[in-house]
Tab-separated table of C-alpha atoms in Angstrom:
chain	number	residue	atom	x	y	z
A	1	MET	CA	39.644	31.841	-135.028
A	2	LYS	CA	40.892	30.081	-131.984
A	3	LEU	CA	37.708	28.126	-131.849
A	4	ALA	CA	38.069	26.841	-135.385
A	5	ILE	CA	41.561	25.772	-134.878
A	6	VAL	CA	40.458	23.766	-131.737
A	7	MET	CA	37.801	22.094	-133.553
A	8	VAL	CA	40.031	21.251	-136.527
A	9	GLY	CA	42.671	19.880	-133.963
A	10	VAL	CA	39.712	17.675	-132.616
A	11	LEU	CA	38.553	16.254	-135.894
A	12	ILE	CA	42.063	15.362	-137.004
A	13	ALA	CA	43.229	13.898	-133.639
A	14	PRO	CA	43.647	10.036	-133.517
A	15	ILE	CA	40.783	8.129	-132.609
A	16	SER	CA	42.675	6.250	-130.092
A	17	ALA	CA	43.063	9.404	-128.252
A	18	PHE	CA	39.235	9.484	-127.232
A	19	SER	CA	38.793	5.798	-127.149
A	20	GLN	CA	38.768	3.510	-124.153
A	21	PRO	CA	41.138	0.624	-124.010
A	22	ALA	CA	39.362	-2.710	-124.762
A	23	LEU	CA	38.239	-4.463	-121.603
A	24	SER	CA	39.575	-8.093	-121.120
A	25	ARG	CA	39.598	-10.721	-118.463
A	26	PRO	CA	42.817	-10.868	-116.229
A	27	THR	CA	44.633	-14.211	-116.173
A	28	LYS	CA	44.861	-14.142	-112.437
A	29	ARG	CA	41.981	-13.117	-110.026
A	30	LEU	CA	41.436	-13.135	-106.392
A	31	ALA	CA	38.710	-15.442	-105.555
A	32	HIS	CA	38.772	-15.977	-101.566
A	33	THR	CA	35.914	-18.111	-100.902
A	34	TYR	CA	34.603	-21.424	-99.446
A	35	SER	CA	33.605	-24.363	-101.777
A	36	ILE	CA	32.896	-28.004	-102.026
A	37	VAL	CA	33.520	-30.706	-104.858
A	38	ALA	CA	31.739	-33.970	-104.413
A	39	ARG	CA	30.612	-37.255	-106.109
A	40	ASP	CA	27.420	-39.308	-105.182
A	41	PRO	CA	28.487	-42.809	-105.210
A	42	GLU	CA	24.883	-44.106	-105.996
A	43	THR	CA	24.253	-41.762	-109.205
A	44	GLY	CA	27.730	-41.178	-110.067
A	45	GLN	CA	26.893	-37.609	-110.398
A	46	ILE	CA	29.892	-34.996	-109.742
A	47	GLY	CA	29.449	-31.509	-108.595
A	48	VAL	CA	31.061	-28.375	-107.489
A	49	ALA	CA	29.536	-25.457	-105.481
A	50	VAL	CA	30.803	-22.194	-104.223
A	51	GLN	CA	29.797	-18.717	-102.677
A	52	THR	CA	31.949	-15.521	-102.059
A	53	HIS	CA	32.096	-11.810	-101.619
A	54	VAL	CA	33.181	-10.954	-105.155
A	55	PRO	CA	30.838	-10.979	-108.264
A	56	PHE	CA	30.800	-13.603	-110.812
A	57	VAL	CA	32.483	-16.489	-108.923
A	58	GLY	CA	30.792	-19.079	-111.313
A	59	ALA	CA	33.115	-17.768	-114.158
A	60	ASP	CA	36.350	-18.836	-112.430
A	61	VAL	CA	36.112	-21.194	-109.529
A	62	PRO	CA	33.918	-24.201	-110.291
A	63	TRP	CA	34.748	-26.554	-113.199
A	64	ALA	CA	33.284	-29.975	-113.962
A	65	GLU	CA	32.924	-32.354	-116.767
A	66	ALA	CA	30.567	-35.334	-117.118
A	67	GLY	CA	32.389	-38.554	-116.734
A	68	VAL	CA	35.598	-36.906	-115.716
A	69	GLY	CA	35.468	-34.925	-112.503
A	70	ALA	CA	35.113	-31.474	-111.013
A	71	VAL	CA	37.565	-28.822	-109.691
A	72	ALA	CA	37.492	-25.823	-107.386
A	73	THR	CA	40.377	-23.355	-107.968
A	74	GLN	CA	40.309	-20.380	-105.478
A	75	SER	CA	42.319	-18.079	-103.084
A	76	MET	CA	45.099	-16.165	-105.296
A	77	ILE	CA	43.188	-17.975	-108.330
A	78	GLU	CA	45.044	-19.767	-111.429
A	79	PRO	CA	41.899	-20.178	-113.576
A	80	SER	CA	43.747	-22.662	-115.651
A	81	TYR	CA	43.722	-25.346	-112.824
A	82	GLY	CA	40.124	-25.815	-113.856
A	83	PRO	CA	40.410	-26.939	-117.334
A	84	LEU	CA	44.034	-28.473	-117.138
A	85	GLY	CA	42.870	-30.437	-114.309
A	86	LEU	CA	39.990	-31.954	-116.204
A	87	GLN	CA	42.330	-32.469	-118.972
A	88	LEU	CA	44.503	-34.479	-117.056
A	89	MET	CA	41.829	-36.530	-115.418
A	90	LYS	CA	40.124	-37.116	-118.779
A	91	ALA	CA	43.688	-38.403	-119.768
A	92	GLY	CA	43.587	-41.012	-117.181
A	93	LYS	CA	45.227	-39.251	-114.218
A	94	SER	CA	43.419	-39.514	-110.656
A	95	ALA	CA	42.362	-36.260	-109.126
A	96	PRO	CA	45.325	-36.397	-106.499
A	97	LEU	CA	48.036	-37.054	-109.224
A	98	ALA	CA	46.397	-34.265	-111.536
A	99	LEU	CA	46.508	-31.924	-108.674
A	100	LYS	CA	50.113	-32.727	-107.865
A	101	ALA	CA	51.194	-32.299	-111.329
A	102	LEU	CA	49.564	-28.773	-111.656
A	103	LEU	CA	51.156	-27.667	-108.274
A	104	ALA	CA	54.604	-28.891	-109.058
A	105	GLY	CA	54.735	-26.686	-112.130
A	106	ASP	CA	53.244	-23.631	-110.242
A	107	GLU	CA	55.785	-20.999	-108.870
A	108	GLU	CA	53.180	-19.403	-106.924
A	109	ALA	CA	51.441	-22.645	-105.545
A	110	GLU	CA	51.561	-21.641	-101.949
A	111	THR	CA	48.966	-19.007	-102.672
A	112	ARG	CA	46.471	-21.283	-104.306
A	113	GLN	CA	43.680	-23.373	-102.696
A	114	VAL	CA	42.563	-26.097	-105.042
A	115	ALA	CA	40.496	-29.086	-104.645
A	116	MET	CA	39.786	-31.897	-107.427
A	117	ILE	CA	37.536	-34.986	-107.549
A	118	ASP	CA	37.540	-37.408	-110.558
A	119	ALA	CA	34.806	-39.911	-111.593
A	120	GLU	CA	35.692	-42.759	-109.329
A	121	GLY	CA	35.616	-40.528	-106.391
A	122	ARG	CA	39.335	-40.201	-105.823
A	123	VAL	CA	39.603	-36.810	-104.342
A	124	ASP	CA	42.436	-34.416	-103.008
A	125	ALA	CA	42.808	-30.785	-102.025
A	126	PHE	CA	45.699	-28.139	-101.304
A	127	THR	CA	45.655	-25.126	-99.182
A	128	GLY	CA	48.939	-23.069	-99.761
A	129	LYS	CA	50.844	-21.510	-96.787
A	130	LYS	CA	50.038	-18.046	-98.037
A	131	CYS	CA	46.353	-18.444	-98.268
A	132	ILE	CA	44.466	-15.611	-96.115
A	133	GLU	CA	43.512	-16.911	-92.714
A	134	ALA	CA	41.218	-18.680	-91.649
A	135	ALA	CA	42.037	-21.117	-94.417
A	136	GLY	CA	41.969	-24.924	-94.589
A	137	HIS	CA	40.322	-27.817	-96.246
A	138	HIS	CA	38.643	-31.194	-95.258
A	139	VAL	CA	38.955	-34.292	-97.460
A	140	GLY	CA	36.185	-36.759	-97.005
A	141	LYS	CA	34.909	-40.013	-98.770
A	142	ASN	CA	33.771	-38.885	-102.112
A	143	PHE	CA	33.997	-34.992	-101.222
A	144	SER	CA	36.400	-32.122	-100.225
A	145	VAL	CA	35.440	-28.974	-98.883
A	146	GLN	CA	37.795	-25.800	-98.692
A	147	ALA	CA	37.721	-22.425	-97.473
A	148	ASN	CA	40.030	-19.144	-97.251
A	149	LEU	CA	39.428	-15.804	-95.744
A	150	MET	CA	36.978	-17.068	-93.389
A	151	VAL	CA	35.462	-15.532	-90.154
A	152	SER	CA	36.896	-18.713	-88.159
A	153	ASP	CA	38.331	-22.139	-88.690
A	154	LYS	CA	34.937	-23.564	-87.875
A	155	VAL	CA	33.450	-23.222	-91.457
A	156	TRP	CA	34.856	-26.035	-93.269
A	157	PRO	CA	34.393	-28.595	-90.652
A	158	ALA	CA	30.920	-27.539	-90.538
A	159	MET	CA	30.704	-27.792	-94.248
A	160	ALA	CA	31.866	-31.420	-94.015
A	161	LYS	CA	29.452	-32.416	-91.515
A	162	ALA	CA	26.458	-30.818	-93.165
A	163	PHE	CA	27.412	-32.725	-96.571
A	164	GLU	CA	27.772	-35.929	-94.571
A	165	ASN	CA	24.553	-35.682	-92.801
A	166	GLU	CA	22.287	-34.470	-95.536
A	167	ARG	CA	20.397	-36.912	-97.549
A	168	GLY	CA	19.118	-36.817	-101.205
A	169	GLU	CA	20.194	-35.482	-104.323
A	170	LEU	CA	23.879	-34.350	-104.846
A	171	ALA	CA	22.697	-30.928	-105.682
A	172	LEU	CA	20.924	-30.560	-102.354
A	173	ARG	CA	23.694	-31.967	-100.312
A	174	LEU	CA	26.037	-29.294	-102.006
A	175	LEU	CA	23.712	-26.626	-100.938
A	176	ALA	CA	23.456	-28.018	-97.455
A	177	ALA	CA	27.466	-27.618	-97.351
A	178	LEU	CA	27.407	-23.978	-98.499
A	179	ASP	CA	24.543	-23.145	-96.014
A	180	ALA	CA	26.455	-24.626	-93.116
A	181	ALA	CA	29.474	-22.419	-93.944
A	182	GLN	CA	27.433	-19.334	-93.957
A	183	LYS	CA	25.875	-20.076	-90.427
A	184	GLU	CA	29.496	-20.284	-89.088
A	185	GLY	CA	30.044	-16.905	-90.569
A	186	GLY	CA	31.379	-17.969	-94.003
A	187	ASP	CA	33.363	-15.196	-95.905
A	188	LEU	CA	34.951	-12.536	-93.517
A	189	ARG	CA	33.863	-9.908	-96.139
A	190	GLY	CA	30.161	-11.191	-96.444
A	191	LYS	CA	28.246	-12.514	-99.458
A	192	GLN	CA	27.823	-11.598	-103.073
A	193	SER	CA	27.881	-14.483	-105.586
A	194	ALA	CA	27.389	-18.189	-105.731
A	195	ALA	CA	27.472	-20.942	-108.268
A	196	LEU	CA	26.570	-24.700	-108.615
A	197	ILE	CA	27.457	-27.357	-111.213
A	198	VAL	CA	26.378	-30.904	-111.309
A	199	VAL	CA	27.348	-33.222	-114.123
A	200	ALA	CA	26.525	-36.830	-114.996
A	201	GLY	CA	28.899	-39.621	-113.880
A	202	LYS	CA	29.085	-40.949	-117.381
A	203	ALA	CA	29.421	-38.917	-120.374
A	204	THR	CA	26.668	-39.422	-123.119
A	205	GLY	CA	28.085	-36.950	-125.640
A	206	ASN	CA	25.116	-34.866	-125.110
A	207	PHE	CA	26.172	-31.853	-123.332
A	208	PHE	CA	22.647	-30.623	-122.594
A	209	LYS	CA	21.886	-34.040	-120.853
A	210	ASP	CA	25.274	-34.566	-119.149
A	211	ARG	CA	25.094	-31.194	-117.274
A	212	VAL	CA	22.554	-31.599	-114.836
A	213	PHE	CA	22.771	-28.378	-113.025
A	214	ASP	CA	24.808	-25.330	-114.081
A	215	ILE	CA	23.618	-22.253	-111.959
A	216	ARG	CA	25.135	-19.110	-111.369
A	217	VAL	CA	24.135	-16.149	-109.049
A	218	ASP	CA	26.605	-13.492	-110.304
A	219	GLU	CA	25.697	-10.818	-107.986
A	220	SER	CA	23.199	-10.727	-105.113
A	221	ALA	CA	22.736	-9.711	-101.427
A	222	GLU	CA	21.320	-13.187	-100.842
A	223	PRO	CA	23.360	-15.287	-103.236
A	224	LEU	CA	22.948	-18.720	-101.569
A	225	LYS	CA	18.848	-18.129	-101.049
A	226	GLU	CA	18.960	-17.312	-104.717
A	227	LEU	CA	21.165	-20.351	-105.555
A	228	ARG	CA	18.825	-22.611	-103.815
A	229	ARG	CA	15.637	-21.182	-105.325
A	230	LEU	CA	17.217	-21.623	-108.987
A	231	VAL	CA	18.210	-25.169	-107.922
A	232	HIS	CA	14.660	-25.858	-107.274
A	233	VAL	CA	13.506	-24.115	-110.358
A	234	GLN	CA	15.871	-26.529	-112.385
A	235	ARG	CA	14.492	-29.520	-110.552
A	236	ALA	CA	11.243	-28.742	-111.520
A	237	GLN	CA	12.430	-28.339	-115.137
A	238	HIS	CA	14.054	-31.749	-114.900
A	239	PHE	CA	10.787	-33.530	-114.049
A	240	ALA	CA	8.924	-31.682	-116.870
A	241	ASP	CA	11.646	-33.055	-119.330
A	242	MET	CA	10.955	-36.375	-117.924
A	243	ALA	CA	7.384	-35.841	-118.685
A	244	TRP	CA	8.313	-34.809	-122.508
A	245	GLU	CA	10.237	-37.918	-122.647
A	246	ALA	CA	7.486	-39.986	-121.556
A	247	SER	CA	5.072	-38.382	-124.000
A	248	ASP	CA	7.511	-39.556	-126.813
A	249	LYS	CA	6.879	-43.054	-125.617
A	250	LYS	CA	2.922	-42.535	-125.478
A	251	ASP	CA	3.210	-42.890	-121.658
A	252	VAL	CA	0.375	-41.037	-120.303
A	253	ASP	CA	1.056	-42.063	-116.644
A	254	GLY	CA	4.734	-40.913	-117.069
A	255	VAL	CA	3.606	-37.552	-118.254
A	256	ASN	CA	1.399	-37.066	-115.410
A	257	ARG	CA	4.016	-38.323	-112.851
A	258	GLY	CA	6.672	-35.827	-114.370
A	259	PHE	CA	4.409	-32.882	-114.148
A	260	ALA	CA	3.166	-33.799	-110.659
A	261	GLU	CA	6.599	-33.834	-109.479
A	262	ALA	CA	7.542	-30.540	-111.032
A	263	ARG	CA	4.288	-28.886	-109.947
A	264	LYS	CA	5.074	-29.917	-106.377
A	265	ILE	CA	7.946	-27.692	-106.558
A	266	LEU	CA	6.533	-24.845	-108.436
A	267	PRO	CA	2.607	-25.145	-107.822
A	268	ASP	CA	1.771	-21.628	-109.205
A	269	ASP	CA	3.834	-22.098	-112.404
A	270	ALA	CA	1.591	-21.451	-115.559
A	271	GLU	CA	4.198	-22.758	-117.887
A	272	LEU	CA	4.150	-26.086	-116.365
A	273	ALA	CA	0.439	-26.397	-116.330
A	274	PHE	CA	0.077	-25.272	-119.945
A	275	TRP	CA	2.467	-27.836	-121.398
A	276	HIS	CA	0.975	-30.564	-119.295
A	277	GLY	CA	-2.236	-29.915	-121.060
A	278	VAL	CA	-0.463	-29.745	-124.392
A	279	LEU	CA	0.959	-33.248	-123.754
A	280	LEU	CA	-2.160	-34.682	-122.692
A	281	VAL	CA	-3.974	-33.552	-125.797
A	282	LYS	CA	-1.181	-34.873	-128.074
A	283	LEU	CA	-2.037	-38.356	-126.349
A	284	GLU	CA	-5.568	-37.923	-127.005
A	285	ARG	CA	-6.668	-37.003	-123.407
A	286	LEU	CA	-8.385	-33.795	-123.984
A	287	ASP	CA	-10.716	-33.975	-121.071
A	288	ASP	CA	-7.775	-34.772	-118.609
A	289	ALA	CA	-5.958	-31.687	-120.276
A	290	LEU	CA	-8.740	-29.076	-119.753
A	291	PRO	CA	-8.114	-28.335	-116.120
A	292	HIS	CA	-4.370	-27.781	-116.711
A	293	PHE	CA	-5.077	-25.281	-119.565
A	294	ARG	CA	-7.797	-23.525	-117.323
A	295	PHE	CA	-5.191	-23.103	-114.456
A	296	ALA	CA	-2.627	-21.525	-117.062
A	297	PHE	CA	-5.341	-19.417	-118.537
A	298	SER	CA	-5.776	-18.046	-114.823
A	299	LYS	CA	-2.360	-16.830	-114.713
A	300	GLY	CA	-2.446	-14.870	-117.815
A	301	LYS	CA	-4.495	-14.194	-121.016
A	302	ASN	CA	-1.738	-14.750	-123.491
A	303	TRP	CA	-1.627	-18.387	-122.677
A	304	ARG	CA	-5.374	-18.669	-124.015
A	305	ASP	CA	-3.830	-17.237	-127.453
A	306	LEU	CA	-0.994	-19.582	-127.599
A	307	ALA	CA	-2.942	-22.616	-128.004
A	308	PRO	CA	-3.940	-22.174	-131.845
A	309	ARG	CA	-0.231	-21.407	-132.578
A	310	LEU	CA	0.935	-24.868	-131.723
A	311	VAL	CA	-0.958	-26.269	-134.525
A	312	LYS	CA	1.502	-25.460	-137.231
A	313	PRO	CA	4.649	-26.707	-135.491
A	314	GLY	CA	2.614	-30.047	-134.656
A	315	LEU	CA	2.694	-29.411	-131.142
A	316	LEU	CA	-1.380	-29.532	-131.033
A	317	PRO	CA	-3.434	-31.528	-133.454
A	318	ASP	CA	-4.985	-29.760	-136.444
A	319	LYS	CA	-8.350	-30.174	-134.932
A	320	PRO	CA	-10.351	-26.778	-134.901
A	321	GLU	CA	-13.022	-28.170	-132.620
A	322	THR	CA	-10.142	-29.262	-130.275
A	323	ILE	CA	-8.356	-25.914	-130.271
A	324	GLN	CA	-11.877	-23.866	-129.813
A	325	ARG	CA	-12.743	-26.205	-126.746
A	326	ILE	CA	-9.517	-25.301	-125.213
A	327	ARG	CA	-9.714	-21.548	-125.986
A	328	ASP	CA	-13.386	-21.530	-124.824
A	329	LEU	CA	-12.481	-22.399	-121.334
A	330	GLN	CA	-13.158	-20.187	-118.422
A	331	ASP	CA	-10.102	-19.225	-116.251
A	332	ASN	CA	-12.093	-19.694	-112.876
């Protein structure tokens, strides 16, 4: 009888007594870290990159919008600095004025560390007096580096020097700054997550095209190594995208150049080889395409079966003899 009473009690108990509360993201979060915001004056690209010893840093610290600017909001983080800073810059305020306006209305400003840069390269940063040491920032021409809870105060000067000395694409210069921070000891607690965003200097209205890099390493023992690897994967994809655009213009040389650059970065990638072959067939260069198909087939048998499936969507011509010639290739 007692068991029956207990079971009845369980059955009629409110569901809420057994359910877990719904998880939600906090409005405030600790994000002690090092980061960089920067602009490339030659391309106009704007970027932000960060590494820290908490997971999912890419969800809170880095913010960027094409043709507008970039924000890094960290320390005792107030995430709204990101979207609000971008809104103010989009409305016409310079990055320094946007930052000043947000700090003026923040009762906890001294716990913040924030940097902003706009599409014209105007940049400013703030390190509150209550940020955990070692903490500080350095504002240079077209960039700012900032850090808190570091092993030492050598971190952000090293970041600045590395960024200024590095040559090449903005994304690679951002990576150089992060690597320099880590060489000086970086975050006192270690490494866990990283992120990098690069956007176009002028917005086209095409979000996909305007967001050049948007990469997160949410949790890793070696977040900077993984971030660099993924940046290079994305670079290869950009070159492949250029090849597709060249194909639309019937530009065979452009197709070959795009995939050649992509495959310099990822020489063993079957995907790149396969689609290189596909685009050459579309441009009536079957003989030139066959070596690329052969390479892809050597990496996995399923690539051979994919070719006939591309006829229906129009990615390969409806020519049975062409498809059969591709499928009959030996993969050695």
